[in-house]
Short mmCIF file of C-alpha atoms and ligand atoms in Angstrom, two decimals:
data_model
loop_
_atom_site.label_atom_id
_atom_site.label_comp_id
_atom_site.label_asym_id
_atom_site.label_seq_id
_atom_site.Cartn_x
_atom_site.Cartn_y
_atom_site.Cartn_z
CA MET A 65 -0.01 0.02 0.00
CA SER A 66 1.66 3.22 -1.08
CA GLU A 67 -0.73 5.50 0.76
CA ARG A 68 0.38 7.02 4.09
CA ILE A 69 -2.33 6.83 6.71
CA VAL A 70 -2.42 8.80 9.95
CA ILE A 71 -4.86 7.54 12.58
CA LEU A 72 -5.86 9.63 15.61
CA THR A 73 -7.77 7.91 18.42
CA GLY A 74 -9.53 9.12 21.54
CA ALA A 75 -11.35 7.62 24.55
CA GLY A 76 -14.20 6.37 22.33
CA ILE A 77 -11.99 3.54 20.94
CA SER A 78 -11.56 2.16 24.46
CA ALA A 79 -15.18 2.69 25.54
CA GLU A 80 -16.29 -0.81 24.51
CA SER A 81 -13.34 -2.19 26.57
CA GLY A 82 -15.15 -0.70 29.57
CA LEU A 83 -12.86 2.33 30.03
CA GLY A 84 -14.77 5.62 30.50
CA THR A 85 -14.70 8.50 28.08
CA PHE A 86 -14.45 12.09 29.26
CA ARG A 87 -17.29 14.08 27.82
CA ASP A 88 -20.06 11.53 27.27
CA ALA A 89 -22.94 11.51 29.72
CA GLY A 90 -21.49 10.21 33.02
CA GLY A 91 -17.94 10.54 31.67
CA LEU A 92 -14.83 11.08 33.77
CA TRP A 93 -15.13 14.90 33.74
CA ALA A 94 -18.69 14.57 35.04
CA GLN A 95 -17.36 12.48 37.96
CA TYR A 96 -14.13 14.34 38.71
CA ASP A 97 -13.00 17.99 38.54
CA LEU A 98 -10.29 17.95 35.90
CA GLU A 99 -8.71 20.99 37.50
CA GLU A 100 -8.11 18.87 40.62
CA VAL A 101 -6.86 15.64 39.01
CA ALA A 102 -5.48 16.54 35.55
CA THR A 103 -3.44 19.75 36.04
CA PRO A 104 0.00 20.42 37.52
CA GLU A 105 -1.64 22.88 39.92
CA GLY A 106 -4.05 20.19 41.14
CA PHE A 107 -1.12 17.78 41.62
CA ALA A 108 0.84 20.41 43.59
CA ARG A 109 -2.24 21.12 45.77
CA ASP A 110 -3.09 17.49 46.55
CA PRO A 111 -0.78 14.82 45.12
CA ALA A 112 -2.51 12.02 47.09
CA LYS A 113 -5.86 12.83 45.34
CA VAL A 114 -4.21 12.78 41.92
CA HIS A 115 -2.35 9.53 42.60
CA ALA A 116 -5.65 7.96 43.80
CA PHE A 117 -7.36 9.08 40.56
CA TYR A 118 -4.72 7.46 38.38
CA ASN A 119 -4.39 4.39 40.65
CA ALA A 120 -8.14 3.78 40.06
CA ARG A 121 -7.74 4.23 36.28
CA ARG A 122 -4.71 1.94 36.31
CA GLU A 123 -6.77 -0.75 38.08
CA ASN A 124 -9.61 -0.33 35.53
CA CYS A 125 -7.14 -0.51 32.69
CA ARG A 126 -5.58 -3.76 33.98
CA ALA A 127 -9.11 -5.24 34.18
CA ALA A 128 -9.86 -4.20 30.58
CA ALA A 129 -8.94 -5.87 27.33
CA PRO A 130 -8.29 -4.54 23.85
CA ASN A 131 -11.42 -4.68 21.68
CA ALA A 132 -11.95 -5.46 17.98
CA ALA A 133 -11.09 -1.89 17.05
CA HIS A 134 -7.65 -2.05 18.72
CA HIS A 135 -6.97 -5.45 17.13
CA ALA A 136 -8.03 -4.24 13.65
CA ILE A 137 -5.66 -1.28 13.80
CA ALA A 138 -2.87 -3.61 14.97
CA ARG A 139 -3.58 -5.79 11.92
CA LEU A 140 -3.39 -2.79 9.58
CA GLN A 141 -0.16 -1.54 11.14
CA ALA A 142 1.38 -5.00 10.99
CA ALA A 143 0.52 -5.30 7.28
CA HIS A 144 1.91 -1.88 6.41
CA PRO A 145 4.17 -0.71 9.24
CA ALA A 146 5.85 2.08 7.27
CA ALA A 147 2.61 3.47 5.99
CA VAL A 148 0.58 3.73 9.21
CA THR A 149 1.18 6.33 11.94
CA LEU A 150 -1.02 5.69 14.96
CA ILE A 151 -1.50 8.60 17.36
CA THR A 152 -3.56 8.21 20.49
CA GLN A 153 -4.77 10.73 23.06
CA ASN A 154 -5.47 7.77 25.31
CA ILE A 155 -3.22 6.85 28.23
CA ASP A 156 -4.41 3.25 28.49
CA ASP A 157 -2.17 0.46 27.20
CA LEU A 158 -4.76 -1.35 25.11
CA PHE A 159 -2.97 -0.71 21.78
CA ALA A 160 0.27 -2.12 23.15
CA ARG A 161 -1.59 -5.16 24.43
CA ALA A 162 -3.16 -5.56 20.95
CA GLY A 163 0.31 -5.47 19.40
CA ALA A 164 0.01 -1.98 17.90
CA GLU A 165 2.59 0.79 18.30
CA ALA A 166 1.06 4.13 19.17
CA LEU A 167 2.42 7.63 19.73
CA HIS A 168 0.94 8.46 23.11
CA MET A 169 0.65 12.20 22.88
CA HIS A 170 -0.90 12.48 26.31
CA GLY A 171 1.48 10.02 27.93
CA GLU A 172 0.92 6.56 29.40
CA LEU A 173 -0.94 5.50 32.56
CA MET A 174 1.41 2.48 32.95
CA ARG A 175 4.55 4.64 33.10
CA ALA A 176 5.84 6.78 35.95
CA LEU A 177 7.92 9.95 35.73
CA CYS A 178 10.22 11.66 38.23
CA HIS A 179 9.57 15.40 38.11
CA SER A 180 12.94 15.99 39.70
CA CYS A 181 15.33 14.06 37.38
CA ALA A 182 12.92 13.20 34.51
CA ALA A 183 13.57 9.45 34.84
CA ARG A 184 10.75 7.20 33.51
CA TRP A 185 9.93 3.60 34.51
CA PRO A 186 6.96 1.17 34.47
CA ALA A 187 4.43 2.46 36.97
CA PRO A 188 3.70 0.32 40.01
CA GLU A 189 0.08 -0.67 40.52
CA ARG A 190 -0.40 2.08 43.08
CA MET A 191 1.59 5.32 43.28
CA ALA A 192 1.69 7.62 46.29
CA PRO A 193 3.30 11.00 47.24
CA GLU A 194 5.89 9.22 49.34
CA GLY A 195 7.05 7.13 46.42
CA ALA A 196 10.76 7.53 45.67
CA CYS A 197 12.31 7.82 42.23
CA PRO A 198 14.33 4.72 41.48
CA GLN A 199 16.97 6.83 39.75
CA CYS A 200 17.54 9.81 42.06
CA GLY A 201 15.63 8.79 45.19
CA ALA A 202 13.60 12.06 45.27
CA ARG A 203 10.03 11.83 46.54
CA ALA A 204 8.98 13.39 43.25
CA THR A 205 7.11 10.70 41.32
CA ARG A 206 4.03 11.28 39.16
CA PRO A 207 2.14 9.42 36.48
CA ASP A 208 3.82 9.90 33.11
CA VAL A 209 0.74 11.58 31.66
CA VAL A 210 0.33 15.01 30.07
CA TRP A 211 -1.90 17.32 32.08
CA PHE A 212 -3.81 20.32 30.87
CA GLY A 213 -1.38 23.18 30.32
CA GLU A 214 1.55 20.80 29.64
CA MET A 215 3.17 20.17 26.28
CA PRO A 216 1.90 16.95 24.55
CA TYR A 217 4.54 14.39 23.58
CA HIS A 218 5.77 13.49 20.03
CA LEU A 219 4.42 16.68 18.41
CA ASP A 220 7.35 17.00 15.90
CA GLU A 221 6.81 13.41 14.70
CA ILE A 222 3.03 13.95 14.63
CA LEU A 223 3.19 17.10 12.59
CA ALA A 224 5.62 15.56 10.13
CA ALA A 225 3.24 12.61 9.64
CA LEU A 226 0.22 14.93 9.17
CA GLY A 227 2.13 16.93 6.58
CA ALA A 228 2.77 13.78 4.51
CA ALA A 229 -0.56 12.04 4.99
CA ASP A 230 -2.70 10.78 2.16
CA ARG A 231 -5.44 9.73 4.56
CA PHE A 232 -6.36 10.97 8.06
CA VAL A 233 -8.76 8.94 10.17
CA ALA A 234 -10.07 10.12 13.59
CA ILE A 235 -11.62 7.43 15.72
CA GLY A 236 -13.56 7.90 18.98
CA THR A 237 -12.60 11.47 19.73
CA SER A 238 -14.73 14.55 20.36
CA GLY A 239 -12.05 16.89 18.92
CA ALA A 240 -12.64 19.02 22.00
CA VAL A 241 -8.99 19.27 23.09
CA GLN A 242 -6.12 20.97 21.27
CA PRO A 243 -3.81 20.34 19.55
CA ALA A 244 -5.35 17.00 18.61
CA GLY A 245 -8.68 18.68 17.65
CA SER A 246 -6.87 20.52 14.81
CA PHE A 247 -4.98 17.57 13.36
CA VAL A 248 -7.74 17.01 10.78
CA GLN A 249 -7.15 20.52 9.41
CA GLU A 250 -3.35 19.98 9.34
CA ALA A 251 -3.86 16.78 7.33
CA ALA A 252 -6.42 18.36 4.98
CA ALA A 253 -4.06 21.27 4.32
CA ALA A 254 -1.48 18.69 3.22
CA GLY A 255 -3.96 17.18 0.81
CA ALA A 256 -5.10 14.17 2.84
CA ARG A 257 -8.61 12.69 2.55
CA THR A 258 -10.16 12.80 6.02
CA LEU A 259 -12.58 10.36 7.69
CA GLU A 260 -14.27 10.46 11.11
CA LEU A 261 -15.29 7.16 12.70
CA ASN A 262 -17.25 8.01 15.86
CA LEU A 263 -20.27 6.86 17.81
CA GLU A 264 -22.12 10.07 16.95
CA PRO A 265 -21.39 13.37 15.19
CA SER A 266 -18.78 15.38 17.06
CA GLU A 267 -18.06 19.08 17.05
CA ALA A 268 -15.34 18.31 14.52
CA THR A 269 -17.55 16.36 12.09
CA PRO A 270 -18.01 19.25 9.67
CA LEU A 271 -14.20 19.40 9.24
CA PHE A 272 -14.06 15.88 7.72
CA ASP A 273 -14.56 14.82 4.05
CA GLU A 274 -16.54 11.85 5.30
CA ALA A 275 -18.03 10.73 8.65
CA ARG A 276 -19.37 7.33 9.63
CA HIS A 277 -21.22 6.98 12.97
CA GLY A 278 -21.53 3.86 15.11
CA PRO A 279 -19.53 1.84 17.63
CA ALA A 280 -15.81 1.59 16.96
CA THR A 281 -15.89 -2.21 17.22
CA ALA A 282 -18.16 -2.21 14.16
CA LEU A 283 -16.80 0.69 12.13
CA VAL A 284 -13.03 0.14 12.56
CA PRO A 285 -12.74 -3.56 11.52
CA ASP A 286 -14.86 -2.79 8.41
CA TRP A 287 -12.73 0.19 7.52
CA VAL A 288 -9.47 -1.76 8.06
CA GLU A 289 -10.69 -4.71 5.97
CA ALA A 290 -11.59 -2.31 3.11
CA VAL A 291 -8.15 -0.65 3.28
CA LEU A 292 -6.35 -4.03 3.35
CA ALA A 293 -8.45 -5.28 0.43
CA GLY A 294 -7.83 -2.00 -1.43
N1 APR B 247 -17.28 3.97 19.55
C1 APR B 247 -16.83 5.09 18.89
N2 APR B 247 -16.86 6.32 19.44
C2 APR B 247 -17.31 6.40 20.73
C3 APR B 247 -17.81 5.30 21.47
C4 APR B 247 -17.72 4.03 20.83
N3 APR B 247 -18.16 2.95 21.44
N4 APR B 247 -18.17 5.73 22.69
C5 APR B 247 -17.99 7.08 22.71
N5 APR B 247 -17.52 7.50 21.53
C6 APR B 247 -17.11 8.85 21.15
C7 APR B 247 -17.97 9.93 21.71
O1 APR B 247 -19.10 10.21 20.88
C8 APR B 247 -17.04 11.14 21.77
O2 APR B 247 -17.11 11.89 20.56
O3 APR B 247 -15.83 9.10 21.64
C9 APR B 247 -15.67 10.49 21.89
C10 APR B 247 -15.00 10.66 23.22
O4 APR B 247 -14.79 12.07 23.43
P1 APR B 247 -14.08 12.54 24.75
O5 APR B 247 -14.77 11.90 25.93
O6 APR B 247 -13.99 14.01 24.68
O7 APR B 247 -12.66 11.88 24.70
P2 APR B 247 -11.38 12.44 23.87
O8 APR B 247 -11.81 13.01 22.53
O9 APR B 247 -10.43 11.29 23.85
O10 APR B 247 -10.80 13.57 24.79
C11 APR B 247 -9.59 14.15 24.41
O11 APR B 247 -9.45 15.29 26.52
O12 APR B 247 -9.62 15.36 28.79
C12 APR B 247 -8.74 15.19 27.76
O13 APR B 247 -6.67 14.05 27.95
C13 APR B 247 -8.07 13.83 27.80
O14 APR B 247 -7.21 12.62 25.93
C14 APR B 247 -8.39 13.27 26.45
C15 APR B 247 -8.74 14.45 25.61
#
């Protein structure tokens, strides 16, 4: 396949694995105040509350399994590794467990970071403020996730891929958060054909050449099979 495909996923692709989305009814931001659990200021104010939030999400993630959408994307990437760039806003490890390689632009729930020496290591099941960095010993550990107001990871690689894309597909994302919400426009400006696969129309739907609505476990395998057959 000569076409270069860039895929952007959001919480919706993991919804059918039982992991909550953020902005759907009853979503995470309806249950928690994101200012308290997903900002550096919230972490500085109450690190124990933030660790408890991510400990609970780590537990849910361990209990979850990749679904048919994760596996379909892994199949596509395995068939055409050089042609497929997979970007995810999700911090769960379901793509890795499905055998896919994703650029985690918002970091990874299963990794820990030392905010003193910047060391990274696999996160223990439960993290706490008294946890010590295995590298420098400082009690300065945090989840290796990107909070609001922090710089997303892999942006150079992402922008290069968007600038060379022939197709851009957004799956299970509301497009509500930047910079990911504008990736469709970056890709379109580079001449890519753009497709949204989402449970329902999102605020970004009008920006796409085509939009298909339904559950990711139905839409994504069908789309991947069509690309592989193409
Ligand atoms: N199949 C496909 N799409 C789904 C499904 C499903 N089964 N269930 C929900 N969706 C769609 C919703 O319609 C919604 O458009 O997934 C989208 C989820 O949107 P959000 O909850 O806003 O999640 P996301 O787009 O990933 O949020 C982006 O915001 O809070 C930050 O860092 C957080 O990475 C997150 C970012």
